[in-house]
CSV table of C-alpha atoms and ligand atoms in Angstrom, one decimal:
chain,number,residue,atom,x,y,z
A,22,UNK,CA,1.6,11.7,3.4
A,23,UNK,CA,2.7,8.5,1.8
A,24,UNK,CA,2.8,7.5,-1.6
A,25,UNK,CA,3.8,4.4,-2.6
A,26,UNK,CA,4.6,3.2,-5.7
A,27,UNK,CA,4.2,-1.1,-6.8
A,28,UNK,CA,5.6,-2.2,-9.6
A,29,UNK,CA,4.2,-5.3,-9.7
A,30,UNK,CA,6.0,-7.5,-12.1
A,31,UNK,CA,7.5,-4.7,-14.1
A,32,UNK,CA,9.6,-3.5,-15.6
A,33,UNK,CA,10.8,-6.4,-17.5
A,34,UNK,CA,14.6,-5.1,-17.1
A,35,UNK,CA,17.4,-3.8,-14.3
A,36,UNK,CA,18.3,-0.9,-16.7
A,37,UNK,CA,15.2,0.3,-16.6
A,38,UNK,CA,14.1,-0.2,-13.3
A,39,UNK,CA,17.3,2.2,-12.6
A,40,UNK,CA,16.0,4.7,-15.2
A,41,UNK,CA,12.4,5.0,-13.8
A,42,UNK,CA,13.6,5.2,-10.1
A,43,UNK,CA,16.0,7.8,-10.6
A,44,UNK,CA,13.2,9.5,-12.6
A,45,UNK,CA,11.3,8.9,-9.4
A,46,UNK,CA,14.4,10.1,-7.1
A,47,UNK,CA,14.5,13.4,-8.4
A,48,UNK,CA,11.4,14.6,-7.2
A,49,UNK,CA,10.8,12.5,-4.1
A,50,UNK,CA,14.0,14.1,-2.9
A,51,UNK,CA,13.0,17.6,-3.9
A,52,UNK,CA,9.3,17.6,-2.1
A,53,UNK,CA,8.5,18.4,1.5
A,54,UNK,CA,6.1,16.1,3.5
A,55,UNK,CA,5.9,13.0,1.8
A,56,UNK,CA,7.5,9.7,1.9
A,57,UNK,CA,7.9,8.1,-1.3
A,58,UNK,CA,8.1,4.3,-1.1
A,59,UNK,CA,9.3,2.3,-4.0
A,60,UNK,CA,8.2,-1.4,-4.7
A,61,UNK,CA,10.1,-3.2,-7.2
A,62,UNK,CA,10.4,-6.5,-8.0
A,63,UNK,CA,12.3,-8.0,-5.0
A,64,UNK,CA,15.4,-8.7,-7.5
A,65,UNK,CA,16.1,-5.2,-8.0
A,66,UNK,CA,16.6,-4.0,-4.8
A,67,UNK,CA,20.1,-5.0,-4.6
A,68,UNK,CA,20.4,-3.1,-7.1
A,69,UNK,CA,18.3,-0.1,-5.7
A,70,UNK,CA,19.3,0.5,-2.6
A,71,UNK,CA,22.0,2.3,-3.2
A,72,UNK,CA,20.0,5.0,-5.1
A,73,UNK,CA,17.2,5.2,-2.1
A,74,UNK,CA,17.9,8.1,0.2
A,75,UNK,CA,16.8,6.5,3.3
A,76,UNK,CA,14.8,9.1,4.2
A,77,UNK,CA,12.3,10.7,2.1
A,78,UNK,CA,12.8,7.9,-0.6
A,79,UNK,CA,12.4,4.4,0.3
A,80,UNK,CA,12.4,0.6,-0.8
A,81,UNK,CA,9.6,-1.9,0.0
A,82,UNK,CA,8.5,-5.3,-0.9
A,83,UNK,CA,5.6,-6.7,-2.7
A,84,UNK,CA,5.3,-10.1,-0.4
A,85,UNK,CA,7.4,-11.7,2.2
A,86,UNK,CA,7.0,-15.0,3.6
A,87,UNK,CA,6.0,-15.6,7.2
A,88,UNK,CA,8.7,-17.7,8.4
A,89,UNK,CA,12.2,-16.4,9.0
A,90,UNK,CA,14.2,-19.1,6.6
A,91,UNK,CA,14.0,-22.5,5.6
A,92,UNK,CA,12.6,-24.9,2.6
A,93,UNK,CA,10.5,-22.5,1.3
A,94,UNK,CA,11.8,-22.4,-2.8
A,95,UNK,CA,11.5,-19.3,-4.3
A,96,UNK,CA,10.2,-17.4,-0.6
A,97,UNK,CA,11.9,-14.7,0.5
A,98,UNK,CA,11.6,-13.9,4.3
A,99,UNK,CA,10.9,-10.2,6.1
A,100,UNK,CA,13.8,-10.1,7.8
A,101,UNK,CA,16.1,-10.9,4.6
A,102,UNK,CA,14.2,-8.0,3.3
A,103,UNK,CA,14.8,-5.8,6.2
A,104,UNK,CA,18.7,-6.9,6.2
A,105,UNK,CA,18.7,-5.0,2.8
A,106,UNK,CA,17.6,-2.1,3.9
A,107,UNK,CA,13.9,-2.1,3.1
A,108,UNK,CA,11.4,-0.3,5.4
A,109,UNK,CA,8.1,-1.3,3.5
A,110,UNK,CA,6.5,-4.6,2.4
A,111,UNK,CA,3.1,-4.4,1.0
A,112,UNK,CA,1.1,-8.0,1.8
A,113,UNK,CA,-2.2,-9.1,0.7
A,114,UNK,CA,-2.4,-7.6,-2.5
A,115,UNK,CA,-5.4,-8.3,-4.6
A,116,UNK,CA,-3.5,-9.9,-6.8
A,117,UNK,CA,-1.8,-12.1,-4.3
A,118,UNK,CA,-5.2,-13.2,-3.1
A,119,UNK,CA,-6.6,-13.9,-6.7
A,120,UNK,CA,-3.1,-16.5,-6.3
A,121,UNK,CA,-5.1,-18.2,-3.4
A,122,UNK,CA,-3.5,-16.4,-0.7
A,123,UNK,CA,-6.5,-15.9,2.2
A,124,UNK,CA,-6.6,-13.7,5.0
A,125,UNK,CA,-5.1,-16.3,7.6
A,126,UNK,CA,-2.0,-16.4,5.6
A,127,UNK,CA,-2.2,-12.5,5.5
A,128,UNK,CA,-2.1,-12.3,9.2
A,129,UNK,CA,0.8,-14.7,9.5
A,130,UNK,CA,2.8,-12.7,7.1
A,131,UNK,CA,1.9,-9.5,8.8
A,132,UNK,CA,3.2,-10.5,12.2
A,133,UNK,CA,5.9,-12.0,10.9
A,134,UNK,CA,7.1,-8.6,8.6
A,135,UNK,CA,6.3,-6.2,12.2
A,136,UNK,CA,8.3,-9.0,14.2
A,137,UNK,CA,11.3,-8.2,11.9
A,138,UNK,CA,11.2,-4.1,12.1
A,139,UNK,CA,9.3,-3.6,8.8
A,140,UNK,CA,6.2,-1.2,8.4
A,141,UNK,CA,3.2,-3.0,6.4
A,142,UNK,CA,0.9,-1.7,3.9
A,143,UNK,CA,-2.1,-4.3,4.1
A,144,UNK,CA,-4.6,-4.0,1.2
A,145,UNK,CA,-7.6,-4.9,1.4
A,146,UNK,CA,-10.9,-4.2,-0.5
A,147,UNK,CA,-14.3,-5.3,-2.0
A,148,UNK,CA,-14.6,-7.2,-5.7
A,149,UNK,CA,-18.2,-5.4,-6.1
A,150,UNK,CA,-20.6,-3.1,-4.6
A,151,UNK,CA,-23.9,-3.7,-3.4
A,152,UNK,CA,-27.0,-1.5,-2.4
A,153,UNK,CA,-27.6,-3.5,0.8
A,154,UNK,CA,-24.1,-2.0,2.2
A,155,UNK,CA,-22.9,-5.6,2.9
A,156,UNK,CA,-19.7,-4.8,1.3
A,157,UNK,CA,-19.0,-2.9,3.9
A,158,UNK,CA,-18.7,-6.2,6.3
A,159,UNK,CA,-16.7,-7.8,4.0
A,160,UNK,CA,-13.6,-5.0,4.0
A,161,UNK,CA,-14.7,-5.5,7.9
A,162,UNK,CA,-13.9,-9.1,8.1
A,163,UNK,CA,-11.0,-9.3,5.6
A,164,UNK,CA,-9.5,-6.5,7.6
A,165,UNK,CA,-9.9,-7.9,10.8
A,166,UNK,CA,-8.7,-11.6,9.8
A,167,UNK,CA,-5.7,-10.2,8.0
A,168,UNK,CA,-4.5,-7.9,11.2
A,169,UNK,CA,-5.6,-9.9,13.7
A,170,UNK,CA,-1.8,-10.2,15.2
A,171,UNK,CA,-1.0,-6.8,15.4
A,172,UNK,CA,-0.8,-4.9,19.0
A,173,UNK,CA,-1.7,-1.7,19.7
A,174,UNK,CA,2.3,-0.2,19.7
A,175,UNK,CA,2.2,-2.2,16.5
A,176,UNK,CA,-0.1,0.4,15.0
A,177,UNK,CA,2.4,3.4,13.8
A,178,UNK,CA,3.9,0.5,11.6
A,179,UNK,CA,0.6,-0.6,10.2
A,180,UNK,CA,-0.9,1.5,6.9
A,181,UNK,CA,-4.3,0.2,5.5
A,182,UNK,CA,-4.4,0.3,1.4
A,183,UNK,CA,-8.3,0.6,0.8
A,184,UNK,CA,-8.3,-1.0,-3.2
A,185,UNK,CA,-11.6,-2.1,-4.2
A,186,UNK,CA,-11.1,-4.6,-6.8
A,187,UNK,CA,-13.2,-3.1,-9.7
A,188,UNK,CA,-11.2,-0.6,-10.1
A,189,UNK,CA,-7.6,-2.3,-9.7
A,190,UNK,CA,-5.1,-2.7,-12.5
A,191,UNK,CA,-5.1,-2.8,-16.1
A,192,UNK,CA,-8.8,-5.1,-16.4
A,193,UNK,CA,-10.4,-2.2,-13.7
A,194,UNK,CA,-13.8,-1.0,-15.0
A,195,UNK,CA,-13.4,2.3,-13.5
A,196,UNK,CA,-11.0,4.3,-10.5
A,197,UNK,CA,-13.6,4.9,-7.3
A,198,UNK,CA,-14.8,8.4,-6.7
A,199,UNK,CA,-13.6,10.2,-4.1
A,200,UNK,CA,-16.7,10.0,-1.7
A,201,UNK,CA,-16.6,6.1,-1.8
A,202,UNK,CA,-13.3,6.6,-0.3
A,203,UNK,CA,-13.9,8.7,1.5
A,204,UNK,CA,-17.0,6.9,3.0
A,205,UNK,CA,-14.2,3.8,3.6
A,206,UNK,CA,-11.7,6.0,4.9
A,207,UNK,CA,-14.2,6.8,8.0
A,208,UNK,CA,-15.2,3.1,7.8
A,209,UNK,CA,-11.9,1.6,8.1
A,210,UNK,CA,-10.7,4.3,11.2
A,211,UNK,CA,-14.2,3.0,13.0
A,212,UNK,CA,-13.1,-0.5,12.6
A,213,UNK,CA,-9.6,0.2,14.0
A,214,UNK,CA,-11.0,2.7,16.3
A,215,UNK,CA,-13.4,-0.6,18.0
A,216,UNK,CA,-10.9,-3.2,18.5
A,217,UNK,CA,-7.7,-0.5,19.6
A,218,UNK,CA,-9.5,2.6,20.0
A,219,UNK,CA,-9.6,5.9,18.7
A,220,UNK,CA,-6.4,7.0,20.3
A,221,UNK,CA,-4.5,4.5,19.1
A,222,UNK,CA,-6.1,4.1,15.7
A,223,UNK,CA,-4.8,7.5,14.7
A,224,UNK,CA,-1.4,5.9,14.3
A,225,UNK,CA,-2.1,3.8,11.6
A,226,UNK,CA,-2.4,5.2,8.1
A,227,UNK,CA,-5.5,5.0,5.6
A,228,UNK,CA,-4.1,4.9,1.4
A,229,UNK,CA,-6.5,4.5,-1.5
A,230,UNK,CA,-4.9,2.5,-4.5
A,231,UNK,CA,-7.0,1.6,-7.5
A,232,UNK,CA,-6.1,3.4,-11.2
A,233,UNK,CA,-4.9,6.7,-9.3
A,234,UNK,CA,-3.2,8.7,-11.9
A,235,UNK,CA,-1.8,12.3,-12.3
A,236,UNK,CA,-5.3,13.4,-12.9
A,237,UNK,CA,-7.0,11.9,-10.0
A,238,UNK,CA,-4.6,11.5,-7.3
A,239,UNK,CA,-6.1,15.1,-6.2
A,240,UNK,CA,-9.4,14.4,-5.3
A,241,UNK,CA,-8.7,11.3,-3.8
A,242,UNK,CA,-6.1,13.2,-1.4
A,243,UNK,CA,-8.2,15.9,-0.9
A,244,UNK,CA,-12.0,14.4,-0.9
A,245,UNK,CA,-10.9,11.4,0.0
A,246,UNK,CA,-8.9,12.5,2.9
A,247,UNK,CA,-7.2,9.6,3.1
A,248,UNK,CA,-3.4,9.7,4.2
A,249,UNK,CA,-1.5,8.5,0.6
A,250,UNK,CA,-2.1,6.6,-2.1
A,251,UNK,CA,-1.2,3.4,-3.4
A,252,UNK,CA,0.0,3.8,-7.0
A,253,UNK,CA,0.2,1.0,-9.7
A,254,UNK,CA,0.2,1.7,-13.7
A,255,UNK,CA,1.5,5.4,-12.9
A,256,UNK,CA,4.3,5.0,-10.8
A,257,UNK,CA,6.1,3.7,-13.7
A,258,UNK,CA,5.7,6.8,-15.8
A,259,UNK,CA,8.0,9.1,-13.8
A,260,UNK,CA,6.3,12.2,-14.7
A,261,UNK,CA,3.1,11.2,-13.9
A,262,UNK,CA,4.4,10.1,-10.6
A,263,UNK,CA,5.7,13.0,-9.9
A,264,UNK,CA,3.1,15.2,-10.2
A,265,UNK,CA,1.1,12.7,-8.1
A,266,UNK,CA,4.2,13.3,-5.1
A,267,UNK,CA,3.7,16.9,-5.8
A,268,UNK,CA,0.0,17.1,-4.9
A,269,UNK,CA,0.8,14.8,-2.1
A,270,UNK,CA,3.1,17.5,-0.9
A,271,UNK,CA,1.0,20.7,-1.5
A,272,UNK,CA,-1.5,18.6,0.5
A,273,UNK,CA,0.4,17.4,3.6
B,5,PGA,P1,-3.2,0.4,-10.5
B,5,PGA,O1,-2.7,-0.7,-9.4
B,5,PGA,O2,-2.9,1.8,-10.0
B,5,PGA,O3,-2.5,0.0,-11.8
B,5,PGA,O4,-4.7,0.2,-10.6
B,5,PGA,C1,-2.8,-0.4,-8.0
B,5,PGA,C2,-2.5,-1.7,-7.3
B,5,PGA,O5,-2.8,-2.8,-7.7
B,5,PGA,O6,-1.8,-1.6,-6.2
């Protein structure tokens, strides 16, 4: 199982970024089977690092930029993340997209973050539902244009976030039930499973990430069968993080 953690733009302070992480550290170190990944803002890693185990606990990014250096103000590159120390970096966020950033940009960014040893958790996901089912081809085709570099011994390094957009962040209308995740778990392995095949699509891990909290992480790990979870809003309240970790690891 993973469960990882984006802080977004938050919290507004180092001293309490330490205090929440260390909150976070003491159960992601004590719990069997899952591996806790931590996204802060970039600025606080340096900070961070020190704290993260390396193996059960580790950092990630929230962005990187595609190219390895150069006049790109305020970027920051994969591979300065991964000279840190980082393992993660989560790209194509929702919110990143709602900052004009399409799936063409994704896909640069994703090649770019592999070519430099990290693992990527690509979101994707659907601003509404309809009857018709076309949603469905539209997770298809962001999904497809946002991976469309990645190789098949690429695919242990990739992880899918499914997070539909109604039911995202602090303006979400509601979190998804279980069996419309579960219904784009299956989905999203049949889309890997036709361009790379089944075999190979195995490797890559399926999270749901969309208001999960302490309540409803369960159902979505266990009805949901999908392979972590994506946590915003609660993996800043250290308790209700942990019991999150703690059904991830009864469930593993
Ligand atoms: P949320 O955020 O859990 O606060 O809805 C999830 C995310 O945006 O990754």
């Amino acid at each position: 199982m993973l469960i990882a953690a984006n802080w977004k733009m938050n919290p507004e302070g180092v001293a309490h970024a330490r205090k929440i992480f260390d909150g976070i550290k003491s159960t992601a170190t004590k719990i069997r089977g899952v591996e806790t990944v931590v996204c802060p803002p970039s600025v606080f890693v340096g900070d961070l690092r020190s704290k993260a185990t390396g193996k059960r606990l580790v950092l990630g990014a929230q962005d990187a930029h595609p190219e390895a250096h150069g006049s790109y103000t305020g970027e920051v590159s994969a591979l300065a993340l991964k000279s840190l120390g980082l393992r993660y970096v989560i790209l194509g966020h929702s919110e990143r997209r709602a900052m004009g950033e399409r799936s063409d940009l994704v896909a640069r960014k994703v090649e770019a973050a592999l070519r430099s040893g990290l693992s990527v958790i690509v979101c994707v996901g659907e601003k509404s539902r309809d009857r018709d089912g076309e949603y469905l081809d539209w997770v298809k085709n962001e999904l497809l244009a946002s991976i469309r570099g990645v190789s098949k011994k690429d695919l242990e390094r990739l992880t899918i976030a499914y997070e539909p957009l109604w039911a995202i962040g602090e303006n979400a209308r509601r979190p998804a039930r279980a069996e419309d995740v579960f219904q784009m778990t299956i989905f999203i392995r049949k889309v890997l499973s036709d361009v790379y095949g089944s075999s190979y699509a195995k490797r890559s891990r399926i999270l749901y990430g969309g208001s999960v909290d302490a309540e409803n992480a369960e159902s979505f790990l266990e009805e949901g069968r999908v392979d972590g979870l994506l946590v915003g809003r609660a993996s800043r309240d250290p308790k209700a993080f942990a019991k999150i970790l703690e059904m991830a690891s009864n469930r593993r």
